[in-house]
Coordinates of C-alpha atoms in Angstrom, one line a residue:
X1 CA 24.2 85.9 73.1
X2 CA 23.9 84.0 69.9
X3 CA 25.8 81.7 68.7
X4 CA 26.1 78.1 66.4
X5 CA 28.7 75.0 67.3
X6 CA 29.4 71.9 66.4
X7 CA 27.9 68.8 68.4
X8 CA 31.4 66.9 69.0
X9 CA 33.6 70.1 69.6
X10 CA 30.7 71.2 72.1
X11 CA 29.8 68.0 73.9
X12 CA 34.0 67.5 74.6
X13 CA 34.4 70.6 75.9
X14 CA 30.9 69.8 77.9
X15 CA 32.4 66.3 79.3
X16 CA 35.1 68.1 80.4
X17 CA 33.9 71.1 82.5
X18 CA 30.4 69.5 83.6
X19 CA 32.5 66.6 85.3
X20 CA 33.5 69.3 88.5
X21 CA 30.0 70.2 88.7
X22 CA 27.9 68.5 91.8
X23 CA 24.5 66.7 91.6
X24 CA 23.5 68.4 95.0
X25 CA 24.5 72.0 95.2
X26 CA 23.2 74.4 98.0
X27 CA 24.0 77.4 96.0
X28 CA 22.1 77.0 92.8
X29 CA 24.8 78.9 90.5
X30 CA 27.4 75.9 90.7
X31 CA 25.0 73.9 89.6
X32 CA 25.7 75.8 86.2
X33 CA 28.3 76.4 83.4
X34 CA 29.4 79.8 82.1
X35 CA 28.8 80.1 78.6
X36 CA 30.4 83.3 77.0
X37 CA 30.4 83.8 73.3
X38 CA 33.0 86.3 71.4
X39 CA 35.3 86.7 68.8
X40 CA 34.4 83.4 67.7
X41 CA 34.6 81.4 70.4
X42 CA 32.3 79.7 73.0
X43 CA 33.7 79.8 76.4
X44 CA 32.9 77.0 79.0
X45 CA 33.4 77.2 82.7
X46 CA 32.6 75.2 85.1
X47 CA 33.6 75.5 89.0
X48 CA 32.4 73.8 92.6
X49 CA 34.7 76.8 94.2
X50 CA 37.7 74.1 95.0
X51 CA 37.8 73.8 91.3
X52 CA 37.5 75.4 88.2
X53 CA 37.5 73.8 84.5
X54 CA 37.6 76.4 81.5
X55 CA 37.6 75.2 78.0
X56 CA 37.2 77.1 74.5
X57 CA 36.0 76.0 71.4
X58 CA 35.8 77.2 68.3
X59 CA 32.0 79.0 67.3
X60 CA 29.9 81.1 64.3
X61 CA 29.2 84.2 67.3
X62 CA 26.5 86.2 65.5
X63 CA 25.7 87.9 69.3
X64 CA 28.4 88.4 71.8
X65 CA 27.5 87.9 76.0
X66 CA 27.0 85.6 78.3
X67 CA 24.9 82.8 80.0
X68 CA 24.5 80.3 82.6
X69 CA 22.5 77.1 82.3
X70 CA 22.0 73.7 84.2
X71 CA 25.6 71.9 83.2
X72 CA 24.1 68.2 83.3
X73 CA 21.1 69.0 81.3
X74 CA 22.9 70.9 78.9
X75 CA 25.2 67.8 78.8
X76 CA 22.8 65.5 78.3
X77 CA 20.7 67.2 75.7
X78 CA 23.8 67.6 73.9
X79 CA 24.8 64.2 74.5
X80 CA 21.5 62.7 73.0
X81 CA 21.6 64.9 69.4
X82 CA 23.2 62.9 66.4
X83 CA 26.2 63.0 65.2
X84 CA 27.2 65.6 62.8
X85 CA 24.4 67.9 64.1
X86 CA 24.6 71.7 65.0
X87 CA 23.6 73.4 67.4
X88 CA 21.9 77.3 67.9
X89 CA 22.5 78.7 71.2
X90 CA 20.4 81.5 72.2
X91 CA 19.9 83.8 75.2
X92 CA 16.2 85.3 75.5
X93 CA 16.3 89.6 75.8
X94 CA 15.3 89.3 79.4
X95 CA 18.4 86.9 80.1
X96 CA 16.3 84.6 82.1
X97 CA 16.2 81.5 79.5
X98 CA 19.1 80.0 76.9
X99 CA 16.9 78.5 74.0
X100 CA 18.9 75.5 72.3
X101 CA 18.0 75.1 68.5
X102 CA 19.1 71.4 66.5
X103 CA 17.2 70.5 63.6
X104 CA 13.7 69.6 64.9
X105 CA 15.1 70.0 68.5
X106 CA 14.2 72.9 70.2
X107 CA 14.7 73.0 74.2
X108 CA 14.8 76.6 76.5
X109 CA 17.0 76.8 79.8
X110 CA 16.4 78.4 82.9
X111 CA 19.4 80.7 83.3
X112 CA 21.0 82.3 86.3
X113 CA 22.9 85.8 86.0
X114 CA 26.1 85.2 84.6
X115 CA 27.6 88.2 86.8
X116 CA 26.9 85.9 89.5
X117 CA 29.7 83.2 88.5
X118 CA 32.3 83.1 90.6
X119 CA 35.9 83.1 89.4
X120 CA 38.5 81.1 90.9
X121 CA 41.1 81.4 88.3
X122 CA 41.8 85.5 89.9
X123 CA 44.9 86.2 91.3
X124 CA 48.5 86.6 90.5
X125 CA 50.1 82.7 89.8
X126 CA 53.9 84.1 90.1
X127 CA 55.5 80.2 89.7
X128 CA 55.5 78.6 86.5
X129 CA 57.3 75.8 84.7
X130 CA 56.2 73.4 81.5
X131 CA 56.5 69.8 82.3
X132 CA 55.6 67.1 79.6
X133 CA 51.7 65.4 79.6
X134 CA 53.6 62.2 79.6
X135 CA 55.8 63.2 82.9
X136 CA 53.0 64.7 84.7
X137 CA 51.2 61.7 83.9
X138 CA 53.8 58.9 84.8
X139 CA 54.5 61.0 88.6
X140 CA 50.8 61.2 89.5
X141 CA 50.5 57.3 88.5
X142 CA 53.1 56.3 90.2
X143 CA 51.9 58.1 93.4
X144 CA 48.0 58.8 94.0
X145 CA 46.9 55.1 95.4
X146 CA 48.5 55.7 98.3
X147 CA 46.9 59.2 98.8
X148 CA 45.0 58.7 102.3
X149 CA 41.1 58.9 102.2
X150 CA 41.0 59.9 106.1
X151 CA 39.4 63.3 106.3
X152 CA 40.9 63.9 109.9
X153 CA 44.3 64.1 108.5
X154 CA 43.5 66.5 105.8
X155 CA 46.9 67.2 105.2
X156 CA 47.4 63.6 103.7
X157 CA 44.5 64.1 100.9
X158 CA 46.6 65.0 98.3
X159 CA 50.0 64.8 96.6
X160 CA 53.0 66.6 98.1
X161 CA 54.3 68.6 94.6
X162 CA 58.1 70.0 95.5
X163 CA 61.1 71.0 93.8
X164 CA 63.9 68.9 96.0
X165 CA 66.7 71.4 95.8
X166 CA 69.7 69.1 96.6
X167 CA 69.1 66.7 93.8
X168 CA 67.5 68.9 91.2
X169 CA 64.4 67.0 91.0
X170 CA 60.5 68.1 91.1
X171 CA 59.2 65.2 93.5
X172 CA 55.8 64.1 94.0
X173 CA 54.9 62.1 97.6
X174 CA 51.7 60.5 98.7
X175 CA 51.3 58.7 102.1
X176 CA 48.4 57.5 104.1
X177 CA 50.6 56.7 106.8
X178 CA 50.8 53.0 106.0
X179 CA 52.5 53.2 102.8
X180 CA 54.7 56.1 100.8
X181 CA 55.0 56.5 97.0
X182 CA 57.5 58.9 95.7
X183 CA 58.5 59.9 92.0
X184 CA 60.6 62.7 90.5
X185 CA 61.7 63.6 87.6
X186 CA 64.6 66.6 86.7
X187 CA 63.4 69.8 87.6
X188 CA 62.0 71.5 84.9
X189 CA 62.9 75.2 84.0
X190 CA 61.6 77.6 86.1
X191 CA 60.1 75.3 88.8
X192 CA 63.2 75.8 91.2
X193 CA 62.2 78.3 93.7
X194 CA 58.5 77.2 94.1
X195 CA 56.7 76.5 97.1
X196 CA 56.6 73.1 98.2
X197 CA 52.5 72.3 97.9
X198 CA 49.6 69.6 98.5
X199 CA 47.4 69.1 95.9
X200 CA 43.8 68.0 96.6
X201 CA 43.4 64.3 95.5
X202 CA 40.3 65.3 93.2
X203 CA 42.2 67.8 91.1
X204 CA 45.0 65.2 90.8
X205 CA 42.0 62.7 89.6
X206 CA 40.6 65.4 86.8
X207 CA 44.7 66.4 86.1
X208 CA 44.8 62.8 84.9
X209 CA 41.1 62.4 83.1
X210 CA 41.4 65.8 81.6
X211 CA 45.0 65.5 79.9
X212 CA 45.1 62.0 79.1
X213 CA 46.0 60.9 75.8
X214 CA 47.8 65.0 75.1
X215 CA 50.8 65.1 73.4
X216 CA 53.5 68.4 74.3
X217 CA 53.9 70.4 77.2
X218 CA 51.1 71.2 80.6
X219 CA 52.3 74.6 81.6
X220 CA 51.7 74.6 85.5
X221 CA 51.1 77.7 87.3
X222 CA 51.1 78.2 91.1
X223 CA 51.1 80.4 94.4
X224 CA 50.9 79.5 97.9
X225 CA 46.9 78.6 97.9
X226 CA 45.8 77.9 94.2
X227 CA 47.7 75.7 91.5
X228 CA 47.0 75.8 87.4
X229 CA 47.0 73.0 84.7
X230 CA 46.5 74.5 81.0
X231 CA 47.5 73.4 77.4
X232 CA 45.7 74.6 74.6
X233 CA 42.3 75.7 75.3
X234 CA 41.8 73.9 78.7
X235 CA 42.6 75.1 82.3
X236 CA 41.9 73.8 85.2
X237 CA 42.9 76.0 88.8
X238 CA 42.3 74.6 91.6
X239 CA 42.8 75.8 95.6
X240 CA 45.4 73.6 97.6
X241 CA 45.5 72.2 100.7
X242 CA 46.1 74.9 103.8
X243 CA 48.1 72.5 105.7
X244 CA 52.2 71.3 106.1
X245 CA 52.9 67.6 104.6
X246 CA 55.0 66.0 107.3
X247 CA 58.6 65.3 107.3
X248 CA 58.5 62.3 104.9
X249 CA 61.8 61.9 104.3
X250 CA 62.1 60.8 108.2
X251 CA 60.2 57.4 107.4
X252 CA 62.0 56.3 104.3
X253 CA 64.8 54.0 105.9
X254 CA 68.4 54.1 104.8
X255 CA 69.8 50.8 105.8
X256 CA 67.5 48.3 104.8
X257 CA 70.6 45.4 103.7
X258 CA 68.4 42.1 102.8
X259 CA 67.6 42.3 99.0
X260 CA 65.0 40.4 97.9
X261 CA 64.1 39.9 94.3
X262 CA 61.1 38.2 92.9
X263 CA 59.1 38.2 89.5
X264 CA 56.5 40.3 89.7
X265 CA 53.2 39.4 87.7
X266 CA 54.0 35.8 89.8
X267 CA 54.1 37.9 93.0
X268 CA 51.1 39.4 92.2
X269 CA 49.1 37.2 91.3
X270 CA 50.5 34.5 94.1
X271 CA 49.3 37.4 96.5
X272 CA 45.7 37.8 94.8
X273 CA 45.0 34.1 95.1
X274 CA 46.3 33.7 99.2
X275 CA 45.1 36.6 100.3
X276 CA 41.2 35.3 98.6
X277 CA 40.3 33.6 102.2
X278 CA 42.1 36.6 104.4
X279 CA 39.9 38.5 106.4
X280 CA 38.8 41.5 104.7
X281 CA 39.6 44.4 107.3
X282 CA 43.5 43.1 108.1
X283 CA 44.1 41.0 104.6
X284 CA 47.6 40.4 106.1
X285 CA 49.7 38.6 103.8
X286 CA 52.7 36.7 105.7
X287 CA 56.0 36.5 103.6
X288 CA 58.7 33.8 105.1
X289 CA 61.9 34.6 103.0
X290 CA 64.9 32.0 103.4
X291 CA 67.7 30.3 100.9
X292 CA 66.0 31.0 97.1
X293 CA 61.7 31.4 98.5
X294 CA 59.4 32.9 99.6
X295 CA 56.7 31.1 101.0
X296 CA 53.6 33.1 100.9
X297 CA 51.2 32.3 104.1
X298 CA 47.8 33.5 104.9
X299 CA 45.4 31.8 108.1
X300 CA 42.4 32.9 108.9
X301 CA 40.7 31.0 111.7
X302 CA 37.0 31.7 110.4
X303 CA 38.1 30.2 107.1
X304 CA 41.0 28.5 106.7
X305 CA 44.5 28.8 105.6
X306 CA 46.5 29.3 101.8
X307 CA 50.2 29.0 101.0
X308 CA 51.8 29.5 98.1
X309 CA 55.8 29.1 97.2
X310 CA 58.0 31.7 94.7
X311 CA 61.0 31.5 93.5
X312 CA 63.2 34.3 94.5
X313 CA 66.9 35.6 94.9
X314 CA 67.7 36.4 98.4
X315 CA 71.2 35.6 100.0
X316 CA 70.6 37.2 103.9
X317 CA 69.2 35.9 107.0
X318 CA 65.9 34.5 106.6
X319 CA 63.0 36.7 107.9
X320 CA 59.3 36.6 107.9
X321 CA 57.5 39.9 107.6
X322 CA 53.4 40.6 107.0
X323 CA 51.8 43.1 104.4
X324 CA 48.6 44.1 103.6
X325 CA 47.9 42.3 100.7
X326 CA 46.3 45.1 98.6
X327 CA 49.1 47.7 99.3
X328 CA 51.4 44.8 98.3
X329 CA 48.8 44.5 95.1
X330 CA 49.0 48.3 94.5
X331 CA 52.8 48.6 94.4
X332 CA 53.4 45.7 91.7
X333 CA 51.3 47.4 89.7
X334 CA 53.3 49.9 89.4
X335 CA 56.4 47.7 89.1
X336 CA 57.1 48.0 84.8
X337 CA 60.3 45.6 85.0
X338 CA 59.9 42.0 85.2
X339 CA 61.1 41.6 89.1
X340 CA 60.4 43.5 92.0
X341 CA 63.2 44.7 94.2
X342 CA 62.8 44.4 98.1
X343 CA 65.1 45.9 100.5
X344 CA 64.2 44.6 103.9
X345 CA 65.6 45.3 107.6
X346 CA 63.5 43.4 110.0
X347 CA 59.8 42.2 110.6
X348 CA 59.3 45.6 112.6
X349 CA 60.6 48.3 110.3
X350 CA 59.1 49.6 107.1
X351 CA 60.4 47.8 103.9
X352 CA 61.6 49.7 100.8
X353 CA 59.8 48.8 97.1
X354 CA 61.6 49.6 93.8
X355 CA 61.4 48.9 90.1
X356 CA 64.9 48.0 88.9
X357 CA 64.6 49.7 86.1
X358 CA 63.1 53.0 86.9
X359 CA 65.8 54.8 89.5
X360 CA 63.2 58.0 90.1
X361 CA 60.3 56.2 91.8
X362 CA 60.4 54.5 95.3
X363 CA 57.8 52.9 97.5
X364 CA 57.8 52.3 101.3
X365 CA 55.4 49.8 103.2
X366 CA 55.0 49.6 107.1
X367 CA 54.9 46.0 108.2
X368 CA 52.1 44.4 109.6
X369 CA 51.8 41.7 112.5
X370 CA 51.2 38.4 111.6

């Protein structure tokens, strides 16, 4: 293998792939990305065998093949060159080092067999659909803080990805079992039919870092165990997770009557400052909602107390309810318009969230005791 490319084109594509790649790998292959050179382009792939990034660019090949080398010291070598410079890839006759050639630079790579790489992109992928960057964007926004970090219930540690046949929308769900976040869009073509899946909360994390800022279409790809991202020259497959999302719809209440309506950077930011002397582990916010306020309460006996009033429009029977304050934090951030919409039953069942001005997303918080 031979070949010459760019610095930029070459450290993108690096930044992309390398970032799947562990620092501490028992098997030394994944410590490595796939370089293979033809028809001129230069091939990157990357993989920790949940994941797998693969992005071409654009290269002068003078020698087809293949190599693997260390993916963070290639990335940093590449990262330290100047700008504008180019670069000489080339793979010794007995395959065992990758020489790197750039102006007065000259480095040499220990390589591992490239036949050795494994490939997670095989398989047949027999549901697709195209869905916008911009919509694929705005549902795993809208949903991926409250994926749950507990390992135990693996089945939670990821985003529920379903087409909702009834209403004709592909709907995304995250829960941790404290709070719910759902968003849907209209079901693109050819994504009725598919197989309602969980996709693993790092993917969903390199999903967003890898297509941010793209213009057009993400065509997605998926079977029963693997899903794929691509647009242009970048793909990312990943394996799902083997498990069944519970029966969310169960938890989402339908007759939550008291409407509650508040501004919402005020909200948040009234809820930042109270919830400063709450004890960290509970950071129970306590929300007393009568006439047109809501008095916002916090005590903590180790430190003290903090109260802060809010206007607000509310015409049912006053009620006072606890949050966590940082779940309350994490759904006003969401929250585009300028008021929040509450619909509350009582201080024991969970309490529905919505932006009045976007009808496809919905949030659910359990109540806390206060």
């Amino acid at each position: 293998m031979r070949v010459t490319i760019e610095r930029s084109a070459f450290l993108k594509a690096l930044t992309h792939v390398q970032s799947v790649v562990e620092r501490r790998n028992t098997i030394p292959i994944l410590s490595n990305v796939l370089l293979q050179a033809a028809q001129g382009q230069l091939k990157l792939t990357a993989t920790d065998l949940d994941i797998e990034i693969v992005e071409s660019v654009p290269a002068e090949v003078a020698r087809s093949g293949a190599a693997t080398v260390p993916a963070h010291m290639l990335y940093d070598i590449v990262r330290k060159l100047p700008d504008g410079a180019q670069l000489e890839l080339d793979r010794a006759g007995d395959g065992q080092r990758v020489s790197i050639f750039s102006g007065r630079s000259r480095f040499s790579l220990q390589a591992l067999p490239h036949e050795d790489f494994p490939d997670l992109a095989a398989g047949d992928f027999p549901h697709s659909f195209a869905i916008s960057a911009a919509d694929l964007k705005g549902l795993i926004d809208k949903t991926r803080f409250a994926i749950s970090t507990e390992e135990t219930r693996y089945y939670l540690n990821g985003i529920y990805l379903h087409d909702v046949v009834a209403a004709g929308t592909l709907r995304v769900v995250a829960t941790d079992g404290h709070r719910l976040a759902q968003a849907e869009i209209p079901r693109p073509e050819g994504a009725n039919g598919m197989p309602g899946v969980i996709v693993p909360r790092k993917t969903v994390l390199e999903v967003v870092k890898l297509f941010e800022g793209l213009e057009g279409a993400v065509d997605v790809s998926l079977s029963a165990a693997k899903i794929r991202f691509s647009a242009g020259d970048l793909v990312l497959t990943s394996k799902l997770i083997d498990g069944t999302f519970p029966d969310y719809e169960r938890v989402i209440p339908r007759n939550n009557d008291k409407k509650l309506i508040l501004e919402t950077a005020g909200f948040a930011a009234a809820v930042d400052r109270v919830s400063t002397i709450s004890l960290e582990k509970g950071r129970a916010v306590k929300l007393q909602i009568g006439g047109n306020k809501v008095v916002l309460a916090v005590n903590n006996p180790d430190s003290g107390s903090a109260e802060e009033e809010l206007a607000c429009s509310y015409d049912a029977a006053p009620i006072d309810i606890g949050f966590n304050a940082r779940y309350l934090m994490d759904v006003a951030g969401q929250i585009k318009s300028e008021t929040i919409e509450f619909s509350l039953a009582d201080a024991g069942s969970p309490t529905i969230i919505r932006d009045p001005a976007d009808g496809q997303a919905l949030y659910v918080l359990m109540p806390m005791r206060v």
